[in-house]
XYZ file of C-alpha atoms in Angstrom:
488
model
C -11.129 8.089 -45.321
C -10.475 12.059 -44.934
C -13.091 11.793 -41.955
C -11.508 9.156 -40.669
C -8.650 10.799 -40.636
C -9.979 14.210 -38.426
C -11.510 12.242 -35.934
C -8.164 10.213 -35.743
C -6.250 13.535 -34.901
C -9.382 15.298 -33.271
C -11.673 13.227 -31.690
C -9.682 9.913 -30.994
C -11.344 6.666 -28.778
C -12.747 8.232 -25.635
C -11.632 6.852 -22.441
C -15.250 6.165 -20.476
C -14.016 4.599 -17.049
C -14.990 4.119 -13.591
C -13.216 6.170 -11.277
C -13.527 3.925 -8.286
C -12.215 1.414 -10.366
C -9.474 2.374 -12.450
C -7.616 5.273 -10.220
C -6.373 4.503 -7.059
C -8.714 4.090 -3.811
C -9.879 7.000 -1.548
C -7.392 6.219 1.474
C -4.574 3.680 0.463
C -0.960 2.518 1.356
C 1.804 2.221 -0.388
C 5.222 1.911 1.235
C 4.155 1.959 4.375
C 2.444 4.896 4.565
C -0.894 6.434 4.191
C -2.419 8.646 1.298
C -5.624 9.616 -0.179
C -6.852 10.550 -3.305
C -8.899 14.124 -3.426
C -11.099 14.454 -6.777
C -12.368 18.106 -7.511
C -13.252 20.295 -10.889
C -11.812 23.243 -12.157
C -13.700 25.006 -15.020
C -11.051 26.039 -17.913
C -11.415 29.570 -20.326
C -13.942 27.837 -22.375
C -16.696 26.605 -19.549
C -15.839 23.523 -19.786
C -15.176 21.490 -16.402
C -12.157 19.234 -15.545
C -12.103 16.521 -13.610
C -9.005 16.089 -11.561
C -7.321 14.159 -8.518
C -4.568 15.017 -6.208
C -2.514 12.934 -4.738
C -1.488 13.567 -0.860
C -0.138 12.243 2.010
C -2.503 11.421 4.531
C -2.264 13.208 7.204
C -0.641 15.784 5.252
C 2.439 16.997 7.114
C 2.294 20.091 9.575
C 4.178 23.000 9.004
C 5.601 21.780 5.579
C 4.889 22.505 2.117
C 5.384 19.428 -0.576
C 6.130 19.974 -4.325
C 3.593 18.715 -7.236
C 3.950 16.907 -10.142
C 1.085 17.480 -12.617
C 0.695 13.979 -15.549
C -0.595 14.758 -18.543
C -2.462 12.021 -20.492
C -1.930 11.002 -24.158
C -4.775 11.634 -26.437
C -7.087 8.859 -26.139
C -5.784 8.998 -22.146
C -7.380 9.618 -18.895
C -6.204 10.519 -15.098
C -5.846 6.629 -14.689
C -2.643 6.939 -16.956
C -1.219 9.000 -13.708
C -1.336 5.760 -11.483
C 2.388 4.669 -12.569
C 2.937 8.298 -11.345
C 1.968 7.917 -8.226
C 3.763 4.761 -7.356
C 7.279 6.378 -8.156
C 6.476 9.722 -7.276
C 4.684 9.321 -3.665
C 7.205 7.706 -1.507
C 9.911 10.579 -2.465
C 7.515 13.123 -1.046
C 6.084 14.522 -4.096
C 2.544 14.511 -4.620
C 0.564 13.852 -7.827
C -2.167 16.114 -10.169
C -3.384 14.282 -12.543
C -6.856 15.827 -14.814
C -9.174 14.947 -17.960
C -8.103 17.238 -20.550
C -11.396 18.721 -22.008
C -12.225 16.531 -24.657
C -11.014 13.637 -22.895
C -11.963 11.362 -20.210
C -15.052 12.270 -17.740
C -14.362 16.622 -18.726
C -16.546 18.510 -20.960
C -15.816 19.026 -24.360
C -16.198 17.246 -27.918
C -12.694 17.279 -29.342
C -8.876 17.078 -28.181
C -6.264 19.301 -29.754
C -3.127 17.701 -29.349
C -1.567 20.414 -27.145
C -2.783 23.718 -28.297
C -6.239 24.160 -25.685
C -4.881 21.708 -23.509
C -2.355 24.402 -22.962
C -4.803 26.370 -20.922
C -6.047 23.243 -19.195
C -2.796 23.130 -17.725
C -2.469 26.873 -16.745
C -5.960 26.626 -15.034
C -4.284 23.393 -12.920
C -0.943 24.962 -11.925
C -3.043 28.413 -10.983
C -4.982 26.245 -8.444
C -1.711 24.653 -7.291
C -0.366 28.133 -6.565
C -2.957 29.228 -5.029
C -2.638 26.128 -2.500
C 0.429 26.889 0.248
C 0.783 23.354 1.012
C 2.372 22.954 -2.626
C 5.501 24.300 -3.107
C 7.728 23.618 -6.512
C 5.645 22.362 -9.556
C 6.719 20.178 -12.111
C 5.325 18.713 -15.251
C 5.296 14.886 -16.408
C 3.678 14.196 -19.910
C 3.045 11.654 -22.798
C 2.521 12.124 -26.429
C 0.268 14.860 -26.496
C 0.773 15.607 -22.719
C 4.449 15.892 -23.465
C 3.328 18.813 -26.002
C 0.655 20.312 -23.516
C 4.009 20.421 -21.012
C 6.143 22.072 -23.521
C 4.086 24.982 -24.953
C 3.096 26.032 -21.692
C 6.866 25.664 -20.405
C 7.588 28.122 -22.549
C 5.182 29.964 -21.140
C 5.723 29.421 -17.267
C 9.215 29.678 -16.576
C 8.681 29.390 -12.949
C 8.211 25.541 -13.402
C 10.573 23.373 -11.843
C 11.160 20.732 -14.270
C 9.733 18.843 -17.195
C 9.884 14.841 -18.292
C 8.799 14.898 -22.159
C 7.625 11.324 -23.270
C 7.330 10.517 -26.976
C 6.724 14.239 -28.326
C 5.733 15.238 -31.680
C 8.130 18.432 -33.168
C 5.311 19.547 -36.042
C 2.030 18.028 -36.490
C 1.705 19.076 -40.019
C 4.755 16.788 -40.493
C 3.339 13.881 -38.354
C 0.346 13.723 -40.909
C 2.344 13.549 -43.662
C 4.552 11.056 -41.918
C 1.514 8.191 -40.963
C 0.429 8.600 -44.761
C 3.292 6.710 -45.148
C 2.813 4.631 -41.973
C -0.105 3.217 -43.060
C 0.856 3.293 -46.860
C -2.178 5.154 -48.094
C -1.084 5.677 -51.857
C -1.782 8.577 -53.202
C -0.166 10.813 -55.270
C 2.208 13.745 -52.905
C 0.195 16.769 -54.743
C -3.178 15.069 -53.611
C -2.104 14.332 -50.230
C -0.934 17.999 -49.673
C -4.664 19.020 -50.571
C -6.139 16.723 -48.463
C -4.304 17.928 -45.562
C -5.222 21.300 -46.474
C -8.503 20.154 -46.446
C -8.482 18.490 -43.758
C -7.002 21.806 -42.014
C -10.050 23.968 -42.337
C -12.757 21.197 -41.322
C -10.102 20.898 -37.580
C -10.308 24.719 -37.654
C -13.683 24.903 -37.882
C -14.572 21.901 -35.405
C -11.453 21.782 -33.089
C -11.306 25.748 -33.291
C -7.110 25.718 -33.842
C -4.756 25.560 -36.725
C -2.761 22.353 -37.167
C 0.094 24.742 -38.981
C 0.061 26.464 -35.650
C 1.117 23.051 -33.702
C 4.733 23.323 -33.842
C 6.861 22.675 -30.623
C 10.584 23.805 -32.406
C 8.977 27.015 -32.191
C 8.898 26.907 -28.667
C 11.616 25.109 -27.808
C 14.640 27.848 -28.318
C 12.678 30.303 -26.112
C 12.428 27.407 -23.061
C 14.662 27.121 -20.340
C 13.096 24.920 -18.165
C 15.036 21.521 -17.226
C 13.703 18.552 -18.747
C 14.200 14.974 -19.347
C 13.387 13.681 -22.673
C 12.207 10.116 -23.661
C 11.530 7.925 -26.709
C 10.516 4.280 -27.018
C 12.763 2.777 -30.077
C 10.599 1.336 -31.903
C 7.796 4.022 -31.836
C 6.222 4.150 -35.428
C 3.559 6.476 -34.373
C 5.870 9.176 -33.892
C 8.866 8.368 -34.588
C 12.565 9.463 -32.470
C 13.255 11.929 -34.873
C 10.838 14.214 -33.255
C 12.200 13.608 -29.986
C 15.584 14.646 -31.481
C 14.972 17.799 -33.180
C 13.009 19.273 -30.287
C 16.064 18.021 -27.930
C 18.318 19.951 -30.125
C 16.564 22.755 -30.296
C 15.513 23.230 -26.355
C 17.464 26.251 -24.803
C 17.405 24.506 -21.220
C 19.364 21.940 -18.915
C 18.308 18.628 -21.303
C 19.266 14.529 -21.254
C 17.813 12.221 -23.211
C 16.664 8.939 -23.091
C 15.590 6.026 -25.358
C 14.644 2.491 -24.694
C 12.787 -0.486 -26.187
C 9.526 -0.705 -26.655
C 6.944 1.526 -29.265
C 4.022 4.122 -28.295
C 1.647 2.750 -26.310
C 4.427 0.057 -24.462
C 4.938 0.395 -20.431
C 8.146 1.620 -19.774
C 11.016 0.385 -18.364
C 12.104 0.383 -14.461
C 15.453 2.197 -15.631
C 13.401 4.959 -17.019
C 11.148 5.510 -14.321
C 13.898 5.550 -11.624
C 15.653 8.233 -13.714
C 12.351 10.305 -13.654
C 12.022 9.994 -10.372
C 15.891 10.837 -9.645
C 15.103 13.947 -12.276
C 12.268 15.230 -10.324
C 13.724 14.554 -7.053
C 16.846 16.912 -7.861
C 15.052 19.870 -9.549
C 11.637 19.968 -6.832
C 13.724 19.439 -3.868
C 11.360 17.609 -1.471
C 11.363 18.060 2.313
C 12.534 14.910 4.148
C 9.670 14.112 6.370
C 9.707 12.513 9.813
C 9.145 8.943 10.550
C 6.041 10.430 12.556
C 4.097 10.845 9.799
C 4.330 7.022 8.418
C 2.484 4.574 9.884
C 3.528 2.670 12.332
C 3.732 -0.982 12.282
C 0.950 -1.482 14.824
C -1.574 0.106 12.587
C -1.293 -3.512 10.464
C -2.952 -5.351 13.098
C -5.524 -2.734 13.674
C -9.345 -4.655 14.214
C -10.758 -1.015 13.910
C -14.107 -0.854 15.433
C -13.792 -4.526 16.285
C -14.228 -4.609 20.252
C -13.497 -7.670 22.319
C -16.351 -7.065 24.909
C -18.904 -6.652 21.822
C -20.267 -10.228 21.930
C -16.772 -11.676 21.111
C -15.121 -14.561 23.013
C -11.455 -13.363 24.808
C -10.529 -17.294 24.541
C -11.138 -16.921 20.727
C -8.805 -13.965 19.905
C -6.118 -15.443 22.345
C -6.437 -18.726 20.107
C -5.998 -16.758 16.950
C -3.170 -14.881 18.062
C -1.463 -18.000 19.918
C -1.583 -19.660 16.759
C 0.735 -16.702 14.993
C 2.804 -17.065 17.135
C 3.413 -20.832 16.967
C 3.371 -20.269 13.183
C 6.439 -17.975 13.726
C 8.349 -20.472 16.191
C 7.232 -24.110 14.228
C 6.264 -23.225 10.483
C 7.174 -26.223 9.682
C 5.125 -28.708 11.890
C 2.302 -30.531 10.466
C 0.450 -30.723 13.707
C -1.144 -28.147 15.762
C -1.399 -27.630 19.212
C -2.521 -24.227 20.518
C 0.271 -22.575 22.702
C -0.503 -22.344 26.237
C -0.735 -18.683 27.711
C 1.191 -18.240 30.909
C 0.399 -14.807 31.526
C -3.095 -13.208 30.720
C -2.054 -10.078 28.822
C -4.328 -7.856 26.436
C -4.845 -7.990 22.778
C -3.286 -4.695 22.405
C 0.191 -6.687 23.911
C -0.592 -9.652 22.139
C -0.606 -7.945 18.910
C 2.103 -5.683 19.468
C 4.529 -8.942 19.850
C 3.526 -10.164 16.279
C 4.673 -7.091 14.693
C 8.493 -7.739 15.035
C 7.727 -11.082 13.276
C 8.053 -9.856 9.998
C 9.647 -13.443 8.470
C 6.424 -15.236 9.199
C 4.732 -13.506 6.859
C 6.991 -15.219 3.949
C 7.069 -18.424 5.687
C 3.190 -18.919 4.896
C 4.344 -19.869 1.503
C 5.037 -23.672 0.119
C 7.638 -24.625 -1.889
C 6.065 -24.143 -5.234
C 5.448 -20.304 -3.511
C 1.535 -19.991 -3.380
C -0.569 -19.723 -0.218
C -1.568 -23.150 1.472
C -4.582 -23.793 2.884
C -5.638 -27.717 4.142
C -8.425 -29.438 3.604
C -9.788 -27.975 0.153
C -12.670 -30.145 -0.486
C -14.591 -28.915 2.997
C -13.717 -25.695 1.305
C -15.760 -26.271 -1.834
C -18.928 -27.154 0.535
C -18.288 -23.565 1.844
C -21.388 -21.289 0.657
C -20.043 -18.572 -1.824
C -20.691 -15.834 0.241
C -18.527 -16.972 2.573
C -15.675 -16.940 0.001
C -16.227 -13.874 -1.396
C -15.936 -12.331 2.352
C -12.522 -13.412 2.697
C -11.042 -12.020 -0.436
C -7.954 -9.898 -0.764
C -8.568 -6.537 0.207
C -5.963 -5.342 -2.814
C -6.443 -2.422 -5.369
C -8.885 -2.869 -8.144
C -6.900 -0.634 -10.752
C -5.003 -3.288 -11.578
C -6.324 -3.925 -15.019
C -5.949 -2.266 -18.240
C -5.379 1.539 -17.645
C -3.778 1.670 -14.332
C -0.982 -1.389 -15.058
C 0.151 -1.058 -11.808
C 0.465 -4.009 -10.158
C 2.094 -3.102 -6.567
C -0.769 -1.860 -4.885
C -1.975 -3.710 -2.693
C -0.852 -7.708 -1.972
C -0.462 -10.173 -4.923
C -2.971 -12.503 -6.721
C -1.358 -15.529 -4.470
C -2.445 -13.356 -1.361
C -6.189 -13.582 -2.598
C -6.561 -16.641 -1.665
C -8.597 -18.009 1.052
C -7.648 -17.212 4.400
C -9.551 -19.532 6.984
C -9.766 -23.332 7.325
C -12.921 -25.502 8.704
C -13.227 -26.649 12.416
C -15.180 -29.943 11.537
C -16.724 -30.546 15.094
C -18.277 -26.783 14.832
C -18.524 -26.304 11.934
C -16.872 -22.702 12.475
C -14.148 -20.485 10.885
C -11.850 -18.986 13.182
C -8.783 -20.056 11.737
C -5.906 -17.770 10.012
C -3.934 -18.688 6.858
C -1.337 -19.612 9.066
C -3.031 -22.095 11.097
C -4.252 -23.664 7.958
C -0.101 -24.201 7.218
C -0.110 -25.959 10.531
C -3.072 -27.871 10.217
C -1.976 -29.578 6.836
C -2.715 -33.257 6.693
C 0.678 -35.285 6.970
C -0.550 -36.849 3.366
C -0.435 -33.371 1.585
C 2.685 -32.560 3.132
C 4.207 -35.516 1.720
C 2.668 -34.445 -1.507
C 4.493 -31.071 -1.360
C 7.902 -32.901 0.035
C 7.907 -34.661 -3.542
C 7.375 -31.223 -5.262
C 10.254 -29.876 -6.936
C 12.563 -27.181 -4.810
C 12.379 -23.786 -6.084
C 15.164 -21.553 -5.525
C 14.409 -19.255 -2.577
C 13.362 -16.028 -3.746
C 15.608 -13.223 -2.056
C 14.254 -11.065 1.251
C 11.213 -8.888 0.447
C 11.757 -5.451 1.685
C 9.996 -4.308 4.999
C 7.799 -2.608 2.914
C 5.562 -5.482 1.155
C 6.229 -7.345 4.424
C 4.130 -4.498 6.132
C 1.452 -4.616 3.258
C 1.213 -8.243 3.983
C 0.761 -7.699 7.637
C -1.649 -4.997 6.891
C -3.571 -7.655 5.000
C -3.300 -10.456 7.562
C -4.667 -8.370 10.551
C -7.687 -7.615 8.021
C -8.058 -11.419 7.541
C -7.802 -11.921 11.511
C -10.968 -8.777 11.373
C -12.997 -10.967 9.140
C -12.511 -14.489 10.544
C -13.358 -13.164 13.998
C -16.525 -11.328 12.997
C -17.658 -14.457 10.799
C -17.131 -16.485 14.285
C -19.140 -13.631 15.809
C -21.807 -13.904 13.644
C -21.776 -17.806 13.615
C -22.955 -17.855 17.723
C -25.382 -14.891 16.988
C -27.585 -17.411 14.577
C -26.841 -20.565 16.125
C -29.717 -22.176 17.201
């Protein structure tokens, strides 16, 4: 039980992840605008190496420096915990460090200390920040035994900008003796005292620092560094009392929150916009020009996708004809391809889609999912072809990054492309395949019960949608493309 009980403060369940997976992508979008994710290593005091990711615009802005918030993981955490980060932090300017604490994640190292060597992790991180001129103010976002790392090297740096403190433990000598009781180990006070004591030298001797050492109301008198302190309720791994006596103590600019949940729960909206309200009034970010955000046009971009590169013109003017009879008669159940007066170019073409934001939520039925006609000439689709017109969303979506706005929903996953039965070819777009719908299944989804409509989607998601619609249009074409190439 005793050894359980060292590798439960010093060597916790390692997080062993996929970074491709689980953090965000390379190059994404979020709000409209581009970033990209930059993974490097620093090497801390002990030789051990860090990996890390930064967070950045993309293209960073010219002539303008952007403030940093560094996340620091809990201890059976990784950089993925920074994702939720990200999402609040990004569109307000502020860019994102997240790292592997040795011990922890992908970095070198065999044990985690709770705060005391993580310490110098984080002065190795913000010395590379300074050392960068495109970051200006630095601040510091932690959890559990991030939101120690933060404090004892606050106390340390008082040059940082601000601090958010998440679930904190005051003395670790008194947290043992508190989940003995947690976990109702019975044993007699005298014997628990010299386990601990026990259990004291075998850390020091392993983890190389002293648990009696691990005390943040020794640091927090002597910090003056703003911060923003939170506590879930119903925590019973460390319980709001720390959160309180290291609030009372702290010598800085403080507020407190609490709200419902326990340790490991997600937190609440309210929480996160106050974070990102506290960060946004102690780092200050530059307000940067619409320039640098991308502009709507860059939705419907076919990238390397030529028209004279074996494509039929007639096919992309069909394509884009039928958008824009989608936008003017969402609601018919026939289809008829609107006539072109006036030959223009795609570049035009597409350009007069973009104000059409509304369509985009018109593709939706009643009950609110994605319609596509004709599903059983779907089924005698090969699979390949399915998987090729999948979403093109975010994969961290699962169980460390919890974030669930990047990229489109699970109902825009769905096909895209409907069956030309005299061809046998796929050219069509998801909103052709509204059109297209057989008058039986509309009567089918006439007899459906109304749903309340849901209230305007910002400009925002509307972009991501159109972001993911011209990639849609990119796929059906070059699956037409392809199609001629091998027909006999």
């Amino acid at each position: 039980m005793i050894d359980q009980f060292i590798n439960f403060v010093i060597r916790p369940p390692r997080a062993d992840y996929n970074p491709d997976q689980y953090l965000w992508e390379k190059d994404f979008t979020l709000a409209g605008r581009a970033y990209k994710r930059q993974d490097l290593e620093l090497r801390n005091a002990r030789g051990h190496t860090l990996q890390c990711s930064h967070y950045l615009p993309s293209p960073f802005p010219e002539d303008s420096s952007l403030p940093c918030v560094v996340y620091c993981h809990g201890n059976s955490g990784c950089r993925a915990d920074a994702n939720e980060a990200a999402v609040i932090l990004l569109p307000s300017n502020i860019t994102v460090f997240t790292l592997d604490f040795s011990g922890s994640g992908l970095s070198d190292g065999d044990y985690v200390s709770l705060g005391w060597h993580e310490r110098d992790d984080l002065k190795i991180v913000v010395s590379h920040l300074r050392s960068n001129k495109q970051i200006s103010r630095i601040g510091l976002w932690g959890r559990s035994m991030g939101a120690v790392t933060c404090l004892l090297y606050g106390a340390e740096d008082p040059s940082i900008a601000g601090m958010v403190l998440d679930s904190a433990f005051s003395n670790l000598y008194v947290l043992m003796m508190e989940l003995v009781d947690v976990y109702k180990i019975r044993l007699p006070k005298f014997t628990v005292k010299m386990a601990v004591q026990y259990m004291r030298r075998i850390i020091e001797k392993k983890a190389k620092f002293d648990i009696m050492d691990l005390n943040c109301l020794q640091v927090a008198p002597k910090t003056f560094i703003p911060a923003l302190f939170g506590h879930a309720k119903d925590d019973k791994f460390i319980q709001t009392s720390h959160s309180d006596l290291i609030y009372k103590s702290f010598a800085g600019d403080k507020n407190i929150i609490y709200f419902d949940g326990d340790h490991n729960s997600s937190r609440p909206q309210f929480y996160y916009d106050s974070v990102s309200i506290f960060f946004y009034n102690v780092l200050h970010p530059p307000q940067i020009s619409s320039s640098h955000s991308c502009k709507p046009e860059k939705y419907y971009d076919l990238e390397n996708l030529k028209v004279g590169a074996g494509l039929d013109e007639s096919l992309l003017y069909k394509i884009i004809s039928g958008v824009h009879s989608a936008g003017t008669d969402a609601a018919s159940s026939s289809y008829a391809p609107a006539a072109i007066a006036t030959k223009k170019s795609v570049g035009e073409l597409l350009s007069e889609i973009v104000p059409m934001t509304p369509i985009v939520d018109s593709v939706h039925d009643e009950d609110g999912t994605l319609n596509c006609h004709d599903t059983s000439n779907l089924q005698d689709r090969p699979n390949r072809q399915n998987e090729e017109c999948c979403s093109y969303t975010s994969s961290n979506r699962e169980s460390w990054g919890r974030c669930s706005s990047l990229g489109g929903s699970d109902e825009e996953s769905s096909d895209c492309t409907a069956v030309d039965n005299s061809h046998q070819t796929v050219y069509a777009t998801s909103l052709q395949c509204m059109q297209q719908k057989s008058p039986d299944l509309k009567k089918e989804v006439k007899k459906k019960k109304k749903v309340p409509i849901a209230p305007k989607k910002p400009k925002s998601e509307k972009f991501e949608k159109l972001e993911a619609l011209g990639k849609r249009l990119r796929l059906c074409i070059l699956k037409r493309v392809n199609h001629r190439r091998h027909r006999p």
